[in-house]
mmCIF file of C-alpha atoms in Angstrom:
data_model
loop_
_atom_site.group_PDB
_atom_site.id
_atom_site.type_symbol
_atom_site.label_atom_id
_atom_site.label_comp_id
_atom_site.label_asym_id
_atom_site.label_seq_id
_atom_site.Cartn_x
_atom_site.Cartn_y
_atom_site.Cartn_z
ATOM 1 C CA MET V 1 0.000 0.000 0.000
ATOM 2 C CA PRO V 2 1.435 3.411 -0.901
ATOM 3 C CA LYS V 3 2.442 5.525 2.081
ATOM 4 C CA SER V 4 0.196 8.435 1.003
ATOM 5 C CA LEU V 5 -2.878 6.163 0.952
ATOM 6 C CA GLU V 6 -1.953 4.843 4.396
ATOM 7 C CA LEU V 7 -1.713 8.416 5.734
ATOM 8 C CA VAL V 8 -5.132 9.280 4.296
ATOM 9 C CA ILE V 9 -6.682 6.182 5.890
ATOM 10 C CA GLU V 10 -5.089 7.018 9.250
ATOM 11 C CA ARG V 11 -6.373 10.597 9.087
ATOM 12 C CA VAL V 12 -9.907 9.410 8.270
ATOM 13 C CA ILE V 13 -9.820 6.906 11.132
ATOM 14 C CA LEU V 14 -8.571 9.523 13.594
ATOM 15 C CA ALA V 15 -11.103 12.095 12.376
ATOM 16 C CA SER V 16 -13.945 9.577 12.788
ATOM 17 C CA ARG V 17 -13.748 10.032 16.566
ATOM 18 C CA TRP V 18 -15.507 13.380 16.051
ATOM 19 C CA LEU V 19 -18.640 11.439 15.053
ATOM 20 C CA LEU V 20 -18.937 10.559 18.743
ATOM 21 C CA VAL V 21 -19.799 14.202 19.416
ATOM 22 C CA LEU V 22 -23.208 13.545 17.823
ATOM 23 C CA PHE V 23 -23.828 10.792 20.380
ATOM 24 C CA TYR V 24 -22.761 12.998 23.290
ATOM 25 C CA LEU V 25 -24.919 15.884 22.067
ATOM 26 C CA GLY V 26 -27.807 13.436 21.682
ATOM 27 C CA LEU V 27 -27.266 12.281 25.255
ATOM 28 C CA ALA V 28 -27.251 15.914 26.410
ATOM 29 C CA ILE V 29 -30.596 16.483 24.668
ATOM 30 C CA ALA V 30 -31.960 13.254 26.188
ATOM 31 C CA LEU V 31 -30.763 14.496 29.587
ATOM 32 C CA GLY V 32 -32.746 17.708 29.065
ATOM 33 C CA VAL V 33 -35.865 15.695 28.237
ATOM 34 C CA TYR V 34 -35.243 13.484 31.275
ATOM 35 C CA ALA V 35 -34.949 16.634 33.408
ATOM 36 C CA LEU V 36 -38.479 17.546 32.301
ATOM 37 C CA SER V 37 -39.626 14.066 33.340
ATOM 38 C CA PHE V 38 -37.886 14.574 36.699
ATOM 39 C CA GLY V 39 -39.659 17.916 37.084
ATOM 40 C CA ALA V 40 -43.011 16.215 36.495
ATOM 41 C CA LYS V 41 -42.201 13.550 39.121
ATOM 42 C CA LEU V 42 -41.090 16.225 41.565
ATOM 43 C CA TRP V 43 -44.263 18.264 40.984
ATOM 44 C CA ASP V 44 -46.407 15.153 41.481
ATOM 45 C CA PHE V 45 -44.618 14.449 44.777
ATOM 46 C CA VAL V 46 -44.776 18.034 46.065
ATOM 47 C CA SER V 47 -48.417 18.516 45.109
ATOM 48 C CA HIS V 48 -49.498 15.310 46.863
ATOM 49 C CA VAL V 49 -47.077 15.205 49.800
ATOM 50 C CA PHE V 50 -49.776 15.911 52.403
ATOM 51 C CA SER V 51 -52.281 13.447 50.967
ATOM 52 C CA ILE V 52 -50.121 10.328 50.618
ATOM 53 C CA ASP V 53 -48.984 7.906 53.303
ATOM 54 C CA GLU V 54 -45.374 7.457 54.369
ATOM 55 C CA SER V 55 -44.646 4.403 52.213
ATOM 56 C CA ASP V 56 -45.898 6.200 49.087
ATOM 57 C CA ALA V 57 -43.770 9.236 49.997
ATOM 58 C CA ILE V 58 -40.734 6.976 50.343
ATOM 59 C CA LEU V 59 -41.478 5.346 46.987
ATOM 60 C CA LYS V 60 -41.780 8.726 45.284
ATOM 61 C CA MET V 61 -38.521 9.951 46.857
ATOM 62 C CA LEU V 62 -36.786 6.747 45.761
ATOM 63 C CA GLY V 63 -38.028 7.461 42.248
ATOM 64 C CA LEU V 64 -36.465 10.946 42.451
ATOM 65 C CA ILE V 65 -33.184 9.490 43.742
ATOM 66 C CA ASP V 66 -33.261 6.940 40.934
ATOM 67 C CA ALA V 67 -33.747 9.704 38.363
ATOM 68 C CA ALA V 68 -30.842 11.689 39.837
ATOM 69 C CA LEU V 69 -28.565 8.637 39.619
ATOM 70 C CA VAL V 70 -29.527 8.012 36.003
ATOM 71 C CA ALA V 71 -28.907 11.682 35.153
ATOM 72 C CA SER V 72 -25.525 11.570 36.911
ATOM 73 C CA LEU V 73 -24.628 8.472 34.930
ATOM 74 C CA VAL V 74 -25.469 10.209 31.659
ATOM 75 C CA VAL V 75 -23.366 13.257 32.601
ATOM 76 C CA MET V 76 -20.455 11.019 33.565
ATOM 77 C CA VAL V 77 -20.625 9.171 30.244
ATOM 78 C CA ILE V 78 -20.871 12.396 28.231
ATOM 79 C CA ILE V 79 -17.957 14.159 29.907
ATOM 80 C CA SER V 80 -15.576 11.252 30.318
ATOM 81 C CA GLY V 81 -16.428 9.826 26.902
ATOM 82 C CA TYR V 82 -15.673 13.134 25.235
ATOM 83 C CA GLU V 83 -12.480 13.554 27.271
ATOM 84 C CA ASN V 84 -11.239 10.009 26.601
ATOM 85 C CA TYR V 85 -12.252 9.473 22.995
ATOM 86 C CA VAL V 86 -12.698 12.828 21.274
ATOM 87 C CA SER V 87 -10.658 15.683 22.733
ATOM 88 C CA ARG V 88 -9.388 17.085 26.009
ATOM 89 C CA PHE V 89 -11.309 19.987 27.485
ATOM 90 C CA ASP V 90 -9.503 23.267 26.954
ATOM 91 C CA ASP V 91 -10.417 24.438 30.439
ATOM 92 C CA GLU V 92 -9.469 21.378 32.501
ATOM 93 C CA GLU V 93 -10.266 23.256 35.720
ATOM 94 C CA SER V 94 -13.951 23.126 34.793
ATOM 95 C CA VAL V 95 -13.946 19.313 34.961
ATOM 96 C CA HIS V 96 -11.343 18.748 37.708
ATOM 97 C CA TRP V 97 -14.119 17.558 40.031
ATOM 98 C CA LEU V 98 -14.640 14.574 37.751
ATOM 99 C CA GLY V 99 -11.161 13.277 38.508
ATOM 100 C CA GLU V 100 -9.089 11.093 36.270
ATOM 101 C CA ILE V 101 -11.505 8.797 34.488
ATOM 102 C CA ASP V 102 -10.106 6.387 31.945
ATOM 103 C CA ALA V 103 -12.180 3.740 30.178
ATOM 104 C CA GLY V 104 -11.670 1.213 33.002
ATOM 105 C CA SER V 105 -12.642 3.674 35.722
ATOM 106 C CA LEU V 106 -15.676 4.722 33.725
ATOM 107 C CA LYS V 107 -16.838 1.115 33.443
ATOM 108 C CA ILE V 108 -16.549 0.684 37.210
ATOM 109 C CA LYS V 109 -18.408 3.937 37.919
ATOM 110 C CA VAL V 110 -21.128 2.981 35.442
ATOM 111 C CA ALA V 111 -21.417 -0.493 36.984
ATOM 112 C CA SER V 112 -21.561 0.996 40.493
ATOM 113 C CA THR V 113 -24.275 3.409 39.434
ATOM 114 C CA ILE V 114 -26.234 0.586 37.800
ATOM 115 C CA VAL V 115 -25.985 -1.402 41.055
ATOM 116 C CA ALA V 116 -27.244 1.639 42.986
ATOM 117 C CA ILE V 117 -30.142 2.099 40.548
ATOM 118 C CA SER V 118 -30.939 -1.616 40.745
ATOM 119 C CA SER V 119 -30.845 -1.429 44.558
ATOM 120 C CA ILE V 120 -33.361 1.399 44.518
ATOM 121 C CA HIS V 121 -35.626 -0.510 42.154
ATOM 122 C CA LEU V 122 -35.370 -3.605 44.327
ATOM 123 C CA LEU V 123 -36.190 -1.550 47.421
ATOM 124 C CA GLN V 124 -39.221 -0.133 45.612
ATOM 125 C CA VAL V 125 -40.281 -3.670 44.741
ATOM 126 C CA PHE V 126 -39.895 -4.832 48.344
ATOM 127 C CA LEU V 127 -41.870 -1.847 49.607
ATOM 128 C CA ASN V 128 -44.677 -2.975 47.295
ATOM 129 C CA VAL V 129 -44.102 -6.687 47.896
ATOM 130 C CA HIS V 130 -47.835 -7.421 47.969
ATOM 131 C CA THR V 131 -48.171 -6.504 44.271
ATOM 132 C CA PHE V 132 -45.550 -9.013 43.057
ATOM 133 C CA THR V 133 -45.553 -12.784 42.803
ATOM 134 C CA GLY V 134 -42.870 -14.895 44.432
ATOM 135 C CA GLU V 135 -41.404 -15.673 41.023
ATOM 136 C CA GLN V 136 -41.188 -11.975 40.112
ATOM 137 C CA LEU V 137 -39.444 -11.217 43.413
ATOM 138 C CA MET V 138 -37.014 -14.035 42.786
ATOM 139 C CA TRP V 139 -36.144 -12.725 39.297
ATOM 140 C CA TYR V 140 -35.747 -9.120 40.491
ATOM 141 C CA THR V 141 -33.364 -10.376 43.178
ATOM 142 C CA ILE V 142 -31.396 -12.596 40.783
ATOM 143 C CA ILE V 143 -31.031 -9.759 38.294
ATOM 144 C CA HIS V 144 -29.821 -7.431 41.053
ATOM 145 C CA ILE V 145 -27.296 -10.028 42.235
ATOM 146 C CA ALA V 146 -26.072 -10.381 38.634
ATOM 147 C CA PHE V 147 -25.458 -6.606 38.521
ATOM 148 C CA VAL V 148 -23.580 -6.732 41.830
ATOM 149 C CA VAL V 149 -21.413 -9.673 40.748
ATOM 150 C CA SER V 150 -20.672 -8.002 37.393
ATOM 151 C CA ALA V 151 -19.602 -4.798 39.144
ATOM 152 C CA LEU V 152 -17.371 -6.759 41.507
ATOM 153 C CA PHE V 153 -15.730 -8.586 38.594
ATOM 154 C CA LEU V 154 -15.141 -5.305 36.753
ATOM 155 C CA ALA V 155 -13.542 -3.826 39.877
ATOM 156 C CA TYR V 156 -11.384 -6.938 40.293
ATOM 157 C CA ILE V 157 -10.265 -6.816 36.653
ATOM 158 C CA ASP V 158 -9.482 -3.096 36.990
ATOM 159 C CA ARG V 159 -7.454 -3.814 40.137
ATOM 160 C CA ILE V 160 -5.439 -6.508 38.346
ATOM 161 C CA SER V 161 -4.898 -4.149 35.413
ATOM 162 C CA ALA V 162 -3.656 -1.382 37.726
ATOM 163 C CA LEU V 163 -1.272 -3.785 39.472
ATOM 164 C CA THR V 164 0.029 -5.007 36.121
ATOM 165 C CA LYS V 165 0.669 -1.440 34.997
ATOM 166 C CA SER V 166 2.464 -0.548 38.224
ATOM 167 C CA LEU V 167 4.605 -3.687 38.017
ATOM 168 C CA GLY V 168 5.457 -2.821 34.412
ATOM 169 C CA LYS V 169 6.506 0.682 35.424
ATOM 170 C CA ALA V 170 8.592 -0.706 38.304
ATOM 171 C CA ALA V 171 10.318 -3.126 35.937
ATOM 172 C CA LYS V 172 11.093 -0.309 33.496
ATOM 173 C CA THR V 173 12.508 1.773 36.332
ATOM 174 C CA ALA V 174 14.610 -1.148 37.576
ATOM 175 C CA ASN V 175 15.997 -1.735 34.091
ATOM 176 C CA ALA V 176 16.559 1.958 33.360
ATOM 177 C CA ASP V 177 19.964 3.356 32.603
ATOM 178 C CA PRO V 178 21.877 4.075 35.861
ATOM 179 C CA VAL V 179 22.535 7.643 34.685
ATOM 180 C CA GLU V 180 18.773 8.175 34.203
ATOM 181 C CA LYS V 181 18.093 6.741 37.694
ATOM 182 C CA GLN V 182 20.618 9.087 39.249
ATOM 183 C CA ALA V 183 19.133 12.066 37.406
ATOM 184 C CA LYS V 184 15.604 11.128 38.610
ATOM 185 C CA ASN V 185 16.820 10.698 42.197
ATOM 186 C CA GLU V 186 18.593 14.069 42.107
ATOM 187 C CA ALA V 187 15.476 15.713 40.674
ATOM 188 C CA ASN V 188 13.365 14.406 43.574
#
């Protein structure tokens, strides 16, 4: 393959990451629509707060918490996805609160949020236990346990990956040129 054709292909492949911006903008629009849905849930709760019993109030608040977790998940995916796959933010101070989120960390945060959302749904189910059959309760519980186990495996895999990276860096440092080691030690 001629070198010029290879360069063109590489440029097209690298430029294709900008197509992800459409997905992130779409998620931002969906988040706006979801905010309207949240507003409707909040209004329903506030307008009926004095006429509902405690268990219904708890269920409605759990629904609001669930919506907030879903919205937070969407924001996390938008920001970290853009930062990891499209381009760095010019003003990094504006997203410093997000921390360092690579693809592995994002997967763990997403899995943790999904477990939290699933926990809230399961709690809502158990608060309305009389409206579900035993088989439905069993399946809700099994599905929740599957989410928990998946999140634990992702965290374990991320931990192994981090240890492997740190061992690789330690090996590189141990095998580094003695002059480089001395320069690093003097710099510290």
